[in-house]
């Protein structure tokens, strides 16, 4: 796992005939990362050196900037590689009717969201937490305002061009598993995305995801400094204390007057309970303002669009044929994608392999969507990974996530669950691994190679 920042890039080496079988899974950084091009080019220099300049497969999981920007930022370096195949999900197939419909819907909604965010900024609302959150979600797509005007769509075109005229392979979950001729020690399954519009648009399930601590969605955490920190919760407040937030006031505070105003009970009530928004005052009540509450649906809409795109992730399970161990590369799959794996079956050598069985034998899990709350399921996901040898890699940079306003990325409760399930064998890209006192964690540390550029872990066949 490369440690470039908030973005995915994994290099998988599988024993092959004559030389290793090399698979690069995604290559990107979130929009706004400093020195992004230099960081990506450093990765490509390493990839070129260790692979001898040749990849058997380039896997592109889905169309988000933090997964695909490298194909633009290091275009020349990718073109210099010899790449034998590019794998994408069926959702990127230009000949698939449902895929075309989903792409067109997404592009239309993105254009409207970008225009909406631009209009709000022009009206002086750019500082609103909801507007900032909306802009941060749009960064996953990059509408063409960064990286020399390139967009995620342009990045996919660059990835396809790596094949020099050959066509990508568009994986479907109904495809039979593949045993690469050069690497017969591995069997590769496509678990997702599901070929079902409803499943792709299912991005949340209250009983299945790891829940947020505190309040609200991490993408849209409002400033809570003005909440009354003392005494009982205000009886006038129509909301529970754990969801009260301050909205940035849009109206100027009344200027003091030298003339005493006439008594006005309504004005006095509003002053006491709504208009005093100065967080430094004991009487502050700005958190009760709802001036910009109408922006909430736009935030929800943006999140739904972002999650549905995550749900189009190509999810691969690499089964080591001899031992049955499984490497799970989940992209940024969310609820509908995960749930669909439970319906997957494949006839293999006189028996039936199922999606839940592959999860049960998983020894390596690339954690989805940088450890977000709805990209790893509980009972139908992580809790099924009971091999006893599980290791988890989280490609995340917490400082960058907080800069974007994603204050619970990775989600603490998910990280805690991962550590429990893996016996503390969890790697996070933005920090060196420190072993705990248990023997499993210490043995893992000894087997791990960690440099400022990458973590490397070897799974015994």
GROMACS .gro file of C-alpha atoms in nm:
model
  461
    1UNK     CA    1   0.000   0.000   0.000
    2UNK     CA    2   0.151   0.330  -0.108
    3UNK     CA    3   0.138   0.610   0.148
    4UNK     CA    4   0.083   0.910  -0.078
    5UNK     CA    5  -0.200   1.063   0.128
    6UNK     CA    6  -0.577   1.046   0.102
    7UNK     CA    7  -0.610   0.813  -0.195
    8UNK     CA    8  -0.574   0.452  -0.305
    9UNK     CA    9  -0.284   0.280  -0.475
   10UNK     CA   10  -0.200  -0.085  -0.408
   11UNK     CA   11   0.054  -0.303  -0.583
   12UNK     CA   12  -0.004  -0.679  -0.566
   13UNK     CA   13   0.269  -0.930  -0.652
   14UNK     CA   14   0.163  -1.289  -0.719
   15UNK     CA   15   0.410  -1.571  -0.797
   16UNK     CA   16   0.400  -1.633  -1.170
   17UNK     CA   17   0.559  -1.841  -1.439
   18UNK     CA   18   0.890  -1.686  -1.537
   19UNK     CA   19   0.832  -1.364  -1.348
   20UNK     CA   20   0.584  -1.232  -1.090
   21UNK     CA   21   0.230  -1.144  -1.192
   22UNK     CA   22   0.187  -0.775  -1.111
   23UNK     CA   23  -0.145  -0.602  -1.043
   24UNK     CA   24  -0.178  -0.229  -0.969
   25UNK     CA   25  -0.510  -0.134  -0.809
   26UNK     CA   26  -0.602   0.235  -0.856
   27UNK     CA   27  -0.372   0.533  -0.834
   28UNK     CA   28  -0.493   0.865  -0.702
   29UNK     CA   29  -0.499   1.145  -0.447
   30UNK     CA   30  -0.785   1.363  -0.326
   31UNK     CA   31  -0.818   1.702  -0.495
   32UNK     CA   32  -0.631   1.974  -0.309
   33UNK     CA   33  -0.335   1.760  -0.201
   34UNK     CA   34  -0.011   1.959  -0.209
   35UNK     CA   35   0.254   1.836  -0.454
   36UNK     CA   36   0.012   1.570  -0.577
   37UNK     CA   37   0.183   1.519  -0.913
   38UNK     CA   38   0.527   1.477  -0.753
   39UNK     CA   39   0.389   1.222  -0.505
   40UNK     CA   40   0.220   1.018  -0.777
   41UNK     CA   41   0.530   1.027  -0.997
   42UNK     CA   42   0.738   0.899  -0.704
   43UNK     CA   43   0.500   0.603  -0.680
   44UNK     CA   44   0.523   0.535  -1.052
   45UNK     CA   45   0.902   0.542  -1.035
   46UNK     CA   46   0.889   0.274  -0.766
   47UNK     CA   47   0.629   0.069  -0.956
   48UNK     CA   48   0.846   0.083  -1.267
   49UNK     CA   49   1.156  -0.022  -1.074
   50UNK     CA   50   1.006  -0.320  -0.889
   51UNK     CA   51   0.798  -0.454  -1.180
   52UNK     CA   52   1.064  -0.405  -1.444
   53UNK     CA   53   0.831  -0.163  -1.621
   54UNK     CA   54   0.552  -0.413  -1.687
   55UNK     CA   55   0.211  -0.465  -1.527
   56UNK     CA   56  -0.004  -0.767  -1.602
   57UNK     CA   57  -0.316  -0.583  -1.488
   58UNK     CA   58  -0.416  -0.227  -1.407
   59UNK     CA   59  -0.737  -0.231  -1.200
   60UNK     CA   60  -0.953   0.083  -1.194
   61UNK     CA   61  -1.221   0.033  -0.930
   62UNK     CA   62  -1.444   0.339  -0.982
   63UNK     CA   63  -1.461   0.699  -1.098
   64UNK     CA   64  -1.344   0.902  -0.800
   65UNK     CA   65  -1.051   1.145  -0.816
   66UNK     CA   66  -0.875   0.990  -0.516
   67UNK     CA   67  -0.859   0.661  -0.710
   68UNK     CA   68  -0.790   0.777  -1.068
   69UNK     CA   69  -0.610   1.112  -1.064
   70UNK     CA   70  -0.274   0.942  -1.108
   71UNK     CA   71  -0.362   0.852  -1.466
   72UNK     CA   72  -0.364   1.228  -1.539
   73UNK     CA   73  -0.097   1.350  -1.298
   74UNK     CA   74   0.155   1.087  -1.417
   75UNK     CA   75   0.023   1.032  -1.770
   76UNK     CA   76   0.366   0.999  -1.928
   77UNK     CA   77   0.486   0.756  -1.662
   78UNK     CA   78   0.182   0.532  -1.711
   79UNK     CA   79   0.227   0.536  -2.088
   80UNK     CA   80   0.589   0.429  -2.040
   81UNK     CA   81   0.474   0.114  -1.861
   82UNK     CA   82   0.389  -0.201  -2.054
   83UNK     CA   83   0.035  -0.283  -1.935
   84UNK     CA   84  -0.116  -0.608  -2.057
   85UNK     CA   85  -0.474  -0.555  -1.937
   86UNK     CA   86  -0.699  -0.292  -1.781
   87UNK     CA   87  -0.985  -0.416  -1.564
   88UNK     CA   88  -1.291  -0.206  -1.483
   89UNK     CA   89  -1.641  -0.270  -1.353
   90UNK     CA   90  -1.930  -0.330  -1.593
   91UNK     CA   91  -2.056   0.014  -1.485
   92UNK     CA   92  -1.784   0.169  -1.706
   93UNK     CA   93  -1.878  -0.036  -2.014
   94UNK     CA   94  -1.998   0.208  -2.284
   95UNK     CA   95  -2.203  -0.071  -2.445
   96UNK     CA   96  -2.397  -0.161  -2.129
   97UNK     CA   97  -2.743   0.001  -2.124
   98UNK     CA   98  -2.780   0.029  -1.746
   99UNK     CA   99  -2.421   0.148  -1.708
  100UNK     CA  100  -2.484   0.423  -1.966
  101UNK     CA  101  -2.803   0.526  -1.788
  102UNK     CA  102  -2.627   0.545  -1.450
  103UNK     CA  103  -2.336   0.746  -1.593
  104UNK     CA  104  -2.564   0.994  -1.767
  105UNK     CA  105  -2.772   1.043  -1.451
  106UNK     CA  106  -2.458   1.095  -1.244
  107UNK     CA  107  -2.308   1.346  -1.486
  108UNK     CA  108  -2.630   1.548  -1.500
  109UNK     CA  109  -2.658   1.558  -1.121
  110UNK     CA  110  -2.293   1.653  -1.085
  111UNK     CA  111  -2.335   1.945  -1.324
  112UNK     CA  112  -2.635   2.068  -1.124
  113UNK     CA  113  -2.456   2.028  -0.790
  114UNK     CA  114  -2.149   2.212  -0.918
  115UNK     CA  115  -2.365   2.497  -1.048
  116UNK     CA  116  -2.556   2.508  -0.719
  117UNK     CA  117  -2.235   2.525  -0.515
  118UNK     CA  118  -2.104   2.800  -0.745
  119UNK     CA  119  -2.421   3.004  -0.704
  120UNK     CA  120  -2.409   2.973  -0.326
  121UNK     CA  121  -2.048   3.090  -0.321
  122UNK     CA  122  -2.141   3.385  -0.542
  123UNK     CA  123  -2.411   3.479  -0.288
  124UNK     CA  124  -2.158   3.493  -0.007
  125UNK     CA  125  -2.243   3.153   0.145
  126UNK     CA  126  -1.912   2.983   0.072
  127UNK     CA  127  -1.826   2.976   0.442
  128UNK     CA  128  -2.137   2.784   0.542
  129UNK     CA  129  -2.044   2.438   0.679
  130UNK     CA  130  -2.296   2.271   0.451
  131UNK     CA  131  -2.158   2.450   0.145
  132UNK     CA  132  -1.803   2.360   0.240
  133UNK     CA  133  -1.911   1.999   0.282
  134UNK     CA  134  -2.083   2.004  -0.056
  135UNK     CA  135  -1.766   2.132  -0.220
  136UNK     CA  136  -1.562   1.862  -0.046
  137UNK     CA  137  -1.787   1.589  -0.183
  138UNK     CA  138  -1.752   1.736  -0.531
  139UNK     CA  139  -1.374   1.701  -0.487
  140UNK     CA  140  -1.418   1.323  -0.516
  141UNK     CA  141  -1.537   1.376  -0.872
  142UNK     CA  142  -1.331   1.680  -0.977
  143UNK     CA  143  -1.540   1.854  -1.237
  144UNK     CA  144  -1.236   1.965  -1.432
  145UNK     CA  145  -1.114   2.262  -1.229
  146UNK     CA  146  -0.790   2.104  -1.108
  147UNK     CA  147  -0.497   1.913  -1.252
  148UNK     CA  148  -0.471   2.108  -1.577
  149UNK     CA  149  -0.847   2.107  -1.621
  150UNK     CA  150  -0.879   1.728  -1.615
  151UNK     CA  151  -1.178   1.549  -1.463
  152UNK     CA  152  -1.239   1.197  -1.336
  153UNK     CA  153  -1.390   1.117  -1.675
  154UNK     CA  154  -1.067   1.231  -1.842
  155UNK     CA  155  -0.868   1.015  -1.601
  156UNK     CA  156  -1.063   0.704  -1.706
  157UNK     CA  157  -0.988   0.785  -2.069
  158UNK     CA  158  -0.616   0.804  -1.983
  159UNK     CA  159  -0.637   0.467  -1.807
  160UNK     CA  160  -0.795   0.308  -2.115
  161UNK     CA  161  -0.525   0.462  -2.335
  162UNK     CA  162  -0.261   0.267  -2.141
  163UNK     CA  163  -0.367  -0.035  -2.351
  164UNK     CA  164  -0.267   0.131  -2.679
  165UNK     CA  165  -0.584   0.048  -2.865
  166UNK     CA  166  -0.685  -0.270  -2.682
  167UNK     CA  167  -1.018  -0.277  -2.495
  168UNK     CA  168  -1.049  -0.302  -2.118
  169UNK     CA  169  -1.207  -0.602  -1.951
  170UNK     CA  170  -1.537  -0.503  -1.788
  171UNK     CA  171  -1.601  -0.740  -1.499
  172UNK     CA  172  -1.950  -0.854  -1.396
  173UNK     CA  173  -2.032  -1.050  -1.080
  174UNK     CA  174  -2.185  -1.321  -1.301
  175UNK     CA  175  -1.848  -1.382  -1.470
  176UNK     CA  176  -1.674  -1.710  -1.386
  177UNK     CA  177  -1.360  -1.672  -1.174
  178UNK     CA  178  -1.037  -1.627  -1.365
  179UNK     CA  179  -0.718  -1.827  -1.318
  180UNK     CA  180  -0.450  -1.623  -1.499
  181UNK     CA  181  -0.244  -1.850  -1.726
  182UNK     CA  182   0.078  -1.698  -1.593
  183UNK     CA  183  -0.033  -1.721  -1.228
  184UNK     CA  184  -0.226  -2.045  -1.180
  185UNK     CA  185  -0.178  -2.021  -0.802
  186UNK     CA  186  -0.457  -1.762  -0.776
  187UNK     CA  187  -0.827  -1.761  -0.867
  188UNK     CA  188  -0.987  -1.418  -0.913
  189UNK     CA  189  -1.357  -1.352  -0.845
  190UNK     CA  190  -1.557  -1.035  -0.913
  191UNK     CA  191  -1.792  -0.985  -0.618
  192UNK     CA  192  -1.935  -0.652  -0.733
  193UNK     CA  193  -2.074  -0.415  -0.833
  194UNK     CA  194  -2.422  -0.571  -0.850
  195UNK     CA  195  -2.608  -0.551  -1.180
  196UNK     CA  196  -2.906  -0.402  -1.002
  197UNK     CA  197  -2.989  -0.031  -0.996
  198UNK     CA  198  -3.162  -0.053  -0.657
  199UNK     CA  199  -2.863  -0.227  -0.500
  200UNK     CA  200  -2.622   0.033  -0.640
  201UNK     CA  201  -2.833   0.312  -0.493
  202UNK     CA  202  -2.861   0.141  -0.153
  203UNK     CA  203  -2.595   0.321   0.045
  204UNK     CA  204  -2.707   0.286   0.406
  205UNK     CA  205  -2.854   0.025   0.639
  206UNK     CA  206  -2.895   0.124   1.002
  207UNK     CA  207  -2.845  -0.227   1.134
  208UNK     CA  208  -2.537  -0.308   0.927
  209UNK     CA  209  -2.296  -0.015   0.924
  210UNK     CA  210  -2.058   0.110   1.192
  211UNK     CA  211  -2.224   0.418   1.337
  212UNK     CA  212  -2.089   0.765   1.377
  213UNK     CA  213  -1.983   0.882   1.718
  214UNK     CA  214  -2.149   1.204   1.832
  215UNK     CA  215  -2.368   1.379   1.580
  216UNK     CA  216  -2.442   1.380   1.213
  217UNK     CA  217  -2.257   1.275   0.905
  218UNK     CA  218  -1.878   1.330   0.919
  219UNK     CA  219  -1.887   1.509   0.584
  220UNK     CA  220  -2.100   1.789   0.722
  221UNK     CA  221  -1.998   1.855   1.081
  222UNK     CA  222  -2.113   2.204   1.175
  223UNK     CA  223  -1.937   2.421   1.430
  224UNK     CA  224  -2.079   2.335   1.774
  225UNK     CA  225  -1.878   2.585   1.982
  226UNK     CA  226  -2.188   2.794   2.054
  227UNK     CA  227  -2.385   2.512   2.218
  228UNK     CA  228  -2.473   2.596   2.578
  229UNK     CA  229  -2.214   2.394   2.775
  230UNK     CA  230  -2.371   2.448   3.119
  231UNK     CA  231  -2.692   2.374   3.298
  232UNK     CA  232  -2.992   2.177   3.174
  233UNK     CA  233  -3.071   2.167   2.805
  234UNK     CA  234  -3.286   2.467   2.701
  235UNK     CA  235  -3.652   2.374   2.728
  236UNK     CA  236  -3.730   2.586   2.422
  237UNK     CA  237  -3.496   2.381   2.199
  238UNK     CA  238  -3.702   2.162   1.962
  239UNK     CA  239  -3.415   1.915   1.906
  240UNK     CA  240  -3.222   1.672   2.120
  241UNK     CA  241  -2.899   1.808   2.263
  242UNK     CA  242  -2.681   1.575   2.057
  243UNK     CA  243  -2.805   1.721   1.727
  244UNK     CA  244  -2.801   2.090   1.814
  245UNK     CA  245  -2.558   2.285   1.598
  246UNK     CA  246  -2.471   2.646   1.526
  247UNK     CA  247  -2.544   2.789   1.184
  248UNK     CA  248  -2.335   3.082   1.066
  249UNK     CA  249  -2.557   3.390   1.109
  250UNK     CA  250  -2.663   3.559   0.787
  251UNK     CA  251  -2.809   3.870   0.954
  252UNK     CA  252  -2.600   4.142   1.110
  253UNK     CA  253  -2.636   4.177   1.481
  254UNK     CA  254  -2.840   4.481   1.589
  255UNK     CA  255  -2.624   4.783   1.664
  256UNK     CA  256  -2.655   4.929   2.016
  257UNK     CA  257  -2.869   5.236   2.036
  258UNK     CA  258  -2.834   5.537   2.263
  259UNK     CA  259  -3.211   5.555   2.287
  260UNK     CA  260  -3.387   5.295   2.494
  261UNK     CA  261  -3.624   5.099   2.268
  262UNK     CA  262  -3.987   5.051   2.346
  263UNK     CA  263  -4.066   4.721   2.519
  264UNK     CA  264  -4.121   4.449   2.260
  265UNK     CA  265  -4.187   4.099   2.404
  266UNK     CA  266  -4.145   3.924   2.068
  267UNK     CA  267  -3.820   4.107   1.995
  268UNK     CA  268  -3.699   4.028   2.347
  269UNK     CA  269  -3.783   3.658   2.295
  270UNK     CA  270  -3.596   3.646   1.963
  271UNK     CA  271  -3.298   3.828   2.109
  272UNK     CA  272  -3.280   3.587   2.402
  273UNK     CA  273  -3.334   3.266   2.208
  274UNK     CA  274  -3.229   3.316   1.843
  275UNK     CA  275  -3.033   3.631   1.754
  276UNK     CA  276  -2.751   3.626   2.008
  277UNK     CA  277  -2.500   3.427   1.805
  278UNK     CA  278  -2.170   3.537   1.959
  279UNK     CA  279  -2.010   3.211   2.086
  280UNK     CA  280  -1.800   3.407   2.336
  281UNK     CA  281  -2.108   3.516   2.530
  282UNK     CA  282  -2.279   3.314   2.800
  283UNK     CA  283  -2.613   3.399   2.639
  284UNK     CA  284  -2.517   3.268   2.294
  285UNK     CA  285  -2.809   3.103   2.115
  286UNK     CA  286  -2.688   3.104   1.755
  287UNK     CA  287  -2.711   2.727   1.737
  288UNK     CA  288  -3.090   2.762   1.719
  289UNK     CA  289  -3.087   2.951   1.390
  290UNK     CA  290  -3.230   2.769   1.089
  291UNK     CA  291  -3.152   3.033   0.822
  292UNK     CA  292  -2.955   2.788   0.612
  293UNK     CA  293  -3.134   2.467   0.706
  294UNK     CA  294  -3.268   2.456   0.350
  295UNK     CA  295  -2.916   2.373   0.236
  296UNK     CA  296  -2.934   2.036   0.413
  297UNK     CA  297  -3.111   1.849   0.130
  298UNK     CA  298  -2.835   1.956  -0.111
  299UNK     CA  299  -2.579   1.801   0.124
  300UNK     CA  300  -2.785   1.482   0.148
  301UNK     CA  301  -2.819   1.474  -0.229
  302UNK     CA  302  -2.443   1.511  -0.275
  303UNK     CA  303  -2.372   1.234  -0.026
  304UNK     CA  304  -2.619   1.000  -0.194
  305UNK     CA  305  -2.455   1.066  -0.531
  306UNK     CA  306  -2.108   1.011  -0.386
  307UNK     CA  307  -2.216   0.687  -0.217
  308UNK     CA  308  -2.389   0.553  -0.527
  309UNK     CA  309  -2.066   0.609  -0.720
  310UNK     CA  310  -1.874   0.424  -0.449
  311UNK     CA  311  -2.123   0.141  -0.491
  312UNK     CA  312  -2.014   0.101  -0.853
  313UNK     CA  313  -1.671  -0.012  -0.728
  314UNK     CA  314  -1.519  -0.319  -0.886
  315UNK     CA  315  -1.464  -0.558  -0.594
  316UNK     CA  316  -1.217  -0.842  -0.643
  317UNK     CA  317  -1.149  -1.146  -0.425
  318UNK     CA  318  -0.814  -1.312  -0.494
  319UNK     CA  319  -0.820  -1.672  -0.373
  320UNK     CA  320  -0.489  -1.848  -0.320
  321UNK     CA  321  -0.572  -2.185  -0.472
  322UNK     CA  322  -0.353  -2.406  -0.253
  323UNK     CA  323  -0.442  -2.262   0.090
  324UNK     CA  324  -0.781  -2.110   0.017
  325UNK     CA  325  -0.674  -1.777   0.169
  326UNK     CA  326  -0.848  -1.471   0.023
  327UNK     CA  327  -0.733  -1.116  -0.047
  328UNK     CA  328  -1.035  -0.883  -0.050
  329UNK     CA  329  -0.995  -0.564  -0.256
  330UNK     CA  330  -1.321  -0.381  -0.189
  331UNK     CA  331  -1.263  -0.047  -0.361
  332UNK     CA  332  -1.504   0.193  -0.192
  333UNK     CA  333  -1.803  -0.044  -0.202
  334UNK     CA  334  -2.091   0.055   0.020
  335UNK     CA  335  -2.400  -0.118   0.155
  336UNK     CA  336  -2.579  -0.235  -0.161
  337UNK     CA  337  -2.257  -0.367  -0.310
  338UNK     CA  338  -2.162  -0.557   0.008
  339UNK     CA  339  -2.508  -0.710   0.052
  340UNK     CA  340  -2.505  -0.838  -0.306
  341UNK     CA  341  -2.200  -1.056  -0.233
  342UNK     CA  342  -2.420  -1.277  -0.020
  343UNK     CA  343  -2.607  -1.381  -0.334
  344UNK     CA  344  -2.295  -1.475  -0.530
  345UNK     CA  345  -2.217  -1.842  -0.603
  346UNK     CA  346  -1.969  -2.009  -0.836
  347UNK     CA  347  -1.930  -2.379  -0.927
  348UNK     CA  348  -1.565  -2.468  -0.868
  349UNK     CA  349  -1.431  -2.821  -0.919
  350UNK     CA  350  -1.749  -3.000  -0.819
  351UNK     CA  351  -1.845  -2.773  -0.530
  352UNK     CA  352  -2.009  -2.434  -0.484
  353UNK     CA  353  -1.813  -2.132  -0.361
  354UNK     CA  354  -2.020  -1.851  -0.208
  355UNK     CA  355  -1.957  -1.485  -0.134
  356UNK     CA  356  -1.984  -1.532   0.245
  357UNK     CA  357  -1.738  -1.823   0.224
  358UNK     CA  358  -1.482  -1.600   0.051
  359UNK     CA  359  -1.526  -1.339   0.324
  360UNK     CA  360  -1.481  -1.605   0.592
  361UNK     CA  361  -1.146  -1.704   0.439
  362UNK     CA  362  -1.023  -1.346   0.398
  363UNK     CA  363  -0.674  -1.284   0.537
  364UNK     CA  364  -0.623  -0.938   0.386
  365UNK     CA  365  -0.884  -0.662   0.365
  366UNK     CA  366  -0.824  -0.332   0.188
  367UNK     CA  367  -1.059  -0.117   0.395
  368UNK     CA  368  -1.319   0.065   0.187
  369UNK     CA  369  -1.346   0.440   0.142
  370UNK     CA  370  -1.062   0.530   0.379
  371UNK     CA  371  -1.244   0.382   0.678
  372UNK     CA  372  -1.576   0.563   0.632
  373UNK     CA  373  -1.883   0.464   0.831
  374UNK     CA  374  -2.085   0.297   0.553
  375UNK     CA  375  -1.812   0.126   0.352
  376UNK     CA  376  -1.759  -0.177   0.578
  377UNK     CA  377  -2.053  -0.385   0.695
  378UNK     CA  378  -2.071  -0.542   1.040
  379UNK     CA  379  -2.246  -0.880   1.071
  380UNK     CA  380  -2.256  -0.927   0.694
  381UNK     CA  381  -1.904  -0.801   0.645
  382UNK     CA  382  -1.615  -0.765   0.889
  383UNK     CA  383  -1.760  -1.006   1.145
  384UNK     CA  384  -1.761  -1.280   0.880
  385UNK     CA  385  -1.384  -1.248   0.834
  386UNK     CA  386  -1.297  -1.514   1.088
  387UNK     CA  387  -0.984  -1.672   0.938
  388UNK     CA  388  -0.778  -1.572   1.241
  389UNK     CA  389  -0.504  -1.432   1.015
  390UNK     CA  390  -0.682  -1.114   0.905
  391UNK     CA  391  -0.478  -0.803   0.824
  392UNK     CA  392  -0.636  -0.468   0.727
  393UNK     CA  393  -0.486  -0.174   0.537
  394UNK     CA  394  -0.656   0.168   0.558
  395UNK     CA  395  -0.544   0.411   0.285
  396UNK     CA  396  -0.616   0.735   0.469
  397UNK     CA  397  -0.456   1.060   0.578
  398UNK     CA  398  -0.647   1.191   0.880
  399UNK     CA  399  -0.500   1.543   0.858
  400UNK     CA  400  -0.618   1.580   0.500
  401UNK     CA  401  -0.957   1.434   0.586
  402UNK     CA  402  -1.003   1.692   0.861
  403UNK     CA  403  -0.892   1.966   0.627
  404UNK     CA  404  -1.183   1.859   0.407
  405UNK     CA  405  -1.420   1.857   0.706
  406UNK     CA  406  -1.439   1.477   0.732
  407UNK     CA  407  -1.376   1.464   1.104
  408UNK     CA  408  -1.444   1.094   1.151
  409UNK     CA  409  -1.239   0.947   0.870
  410UNK     CA  410  -1.142   0.684   0.957
  411UNK     CA  411  -1.437   0.613   1.184
  412UNK     CA  412  -1.307   0.541   1.537
  413UNK     CA  413  -1.562   0.265   1.605
  414UNK     CA  414  -1.466   0.093   1.279
  415UNK     CA  415  -1.093   0.117   1.356
  416UNK     CA  416  -1.163  -0.034   1.698
  417UNK     CA  417  -1.358  -0.320   1.539
  418UNK     CA  418  -1.083  -0.378   1.282
  419UNK     CA  419  -0.819  -0.398   1.555
  420UNK     CA  420  -1.029  -0.646   1.750
  421UNK     CA  421  -1.091  -0.865   1.444
  422UNK     CA  422  -0.727  -0.855   1.329
  423UNK     CA  423  -0.561  -0.875   1.672
  424UNK     CA  424  -0.423  -0.525   1.613
  425UNK     CA  425  -0.287  -0.599   1.264
  426UNK     CA  426  -0.420  -0.276   1.114
  427UNK     CA  427  -0.210  -0.044   0.901
  428UNK     CA  428  -0.302   0.319   0.845
  429UNK     CA  429  -0.119   0.496   0.563
  430UNK     CA  430  -0.044   0.816   0.754
  431UNK     CA  431   0.137   0.659   1.048
  432UNK     CA  432   0.400   0.394   1.110
  433UNK     CA  433   0.280   0.068   1.259
  434UNK     CA  434   0.351   0.017   1.628
  435UNK     CA  435   0.299  -0.335   1.758
  436UNK     CA  436   0.085  -0.396   2.064
  437UNK     CA  437   0.188  -0.642   2.333
  438UNK     CA  438   0.010  -0.945   2.185
  439UNK     CA  439   0.228  -1.202   2.002
  440UNK     CA  440   0.024  -1.180   1.681
  441UNK     CA  441   0.081  -0.807   1.652
  442UNK     CA  442   0.452  -0.840   1.724
  443UNK     CA  443   0.494  -1.119   1.469
  444UNK     CA  444   0.313  -0.904   1.215
  445UNK     CA  445   0.547  -0.612   1.283
  446UNK     CA  446   0.848  -0.836   1.216
  447UNK     CA  447   0.702  -0.947   0.883
  448UNK     CA  448   0.621  -0.594   0.773
  449UNK     CA  449   0.834  -0.367   0.555
  450UNK     CA  450   0.752  -0.001   0.612
  451UNK     CA  451   0.913   0.296   0.442
  452UNK     CA  452   0.793   0.656   0.399
  453UNK     CA  453   0.664   0.554   0.053
  454UNK     CA  454   0.485   0.225   0.122
  455UNK     CA  455   0.394  -0.064   0.350
  456UNK     CA  456   0.472  -0.414   0.221
  457UNK     CA  457   0.323  -0.733   0.362
  458UNK     CA  458   0.377  -1.088   0.240
  459UNK     CA  459   0.101  -1.350   0.266
  460UNK     CA  460   0.221  -1.707   0.280
  461UNK     CA  461   0.064  -1.911  -0.001
   0.00000   0.00000   0.00000
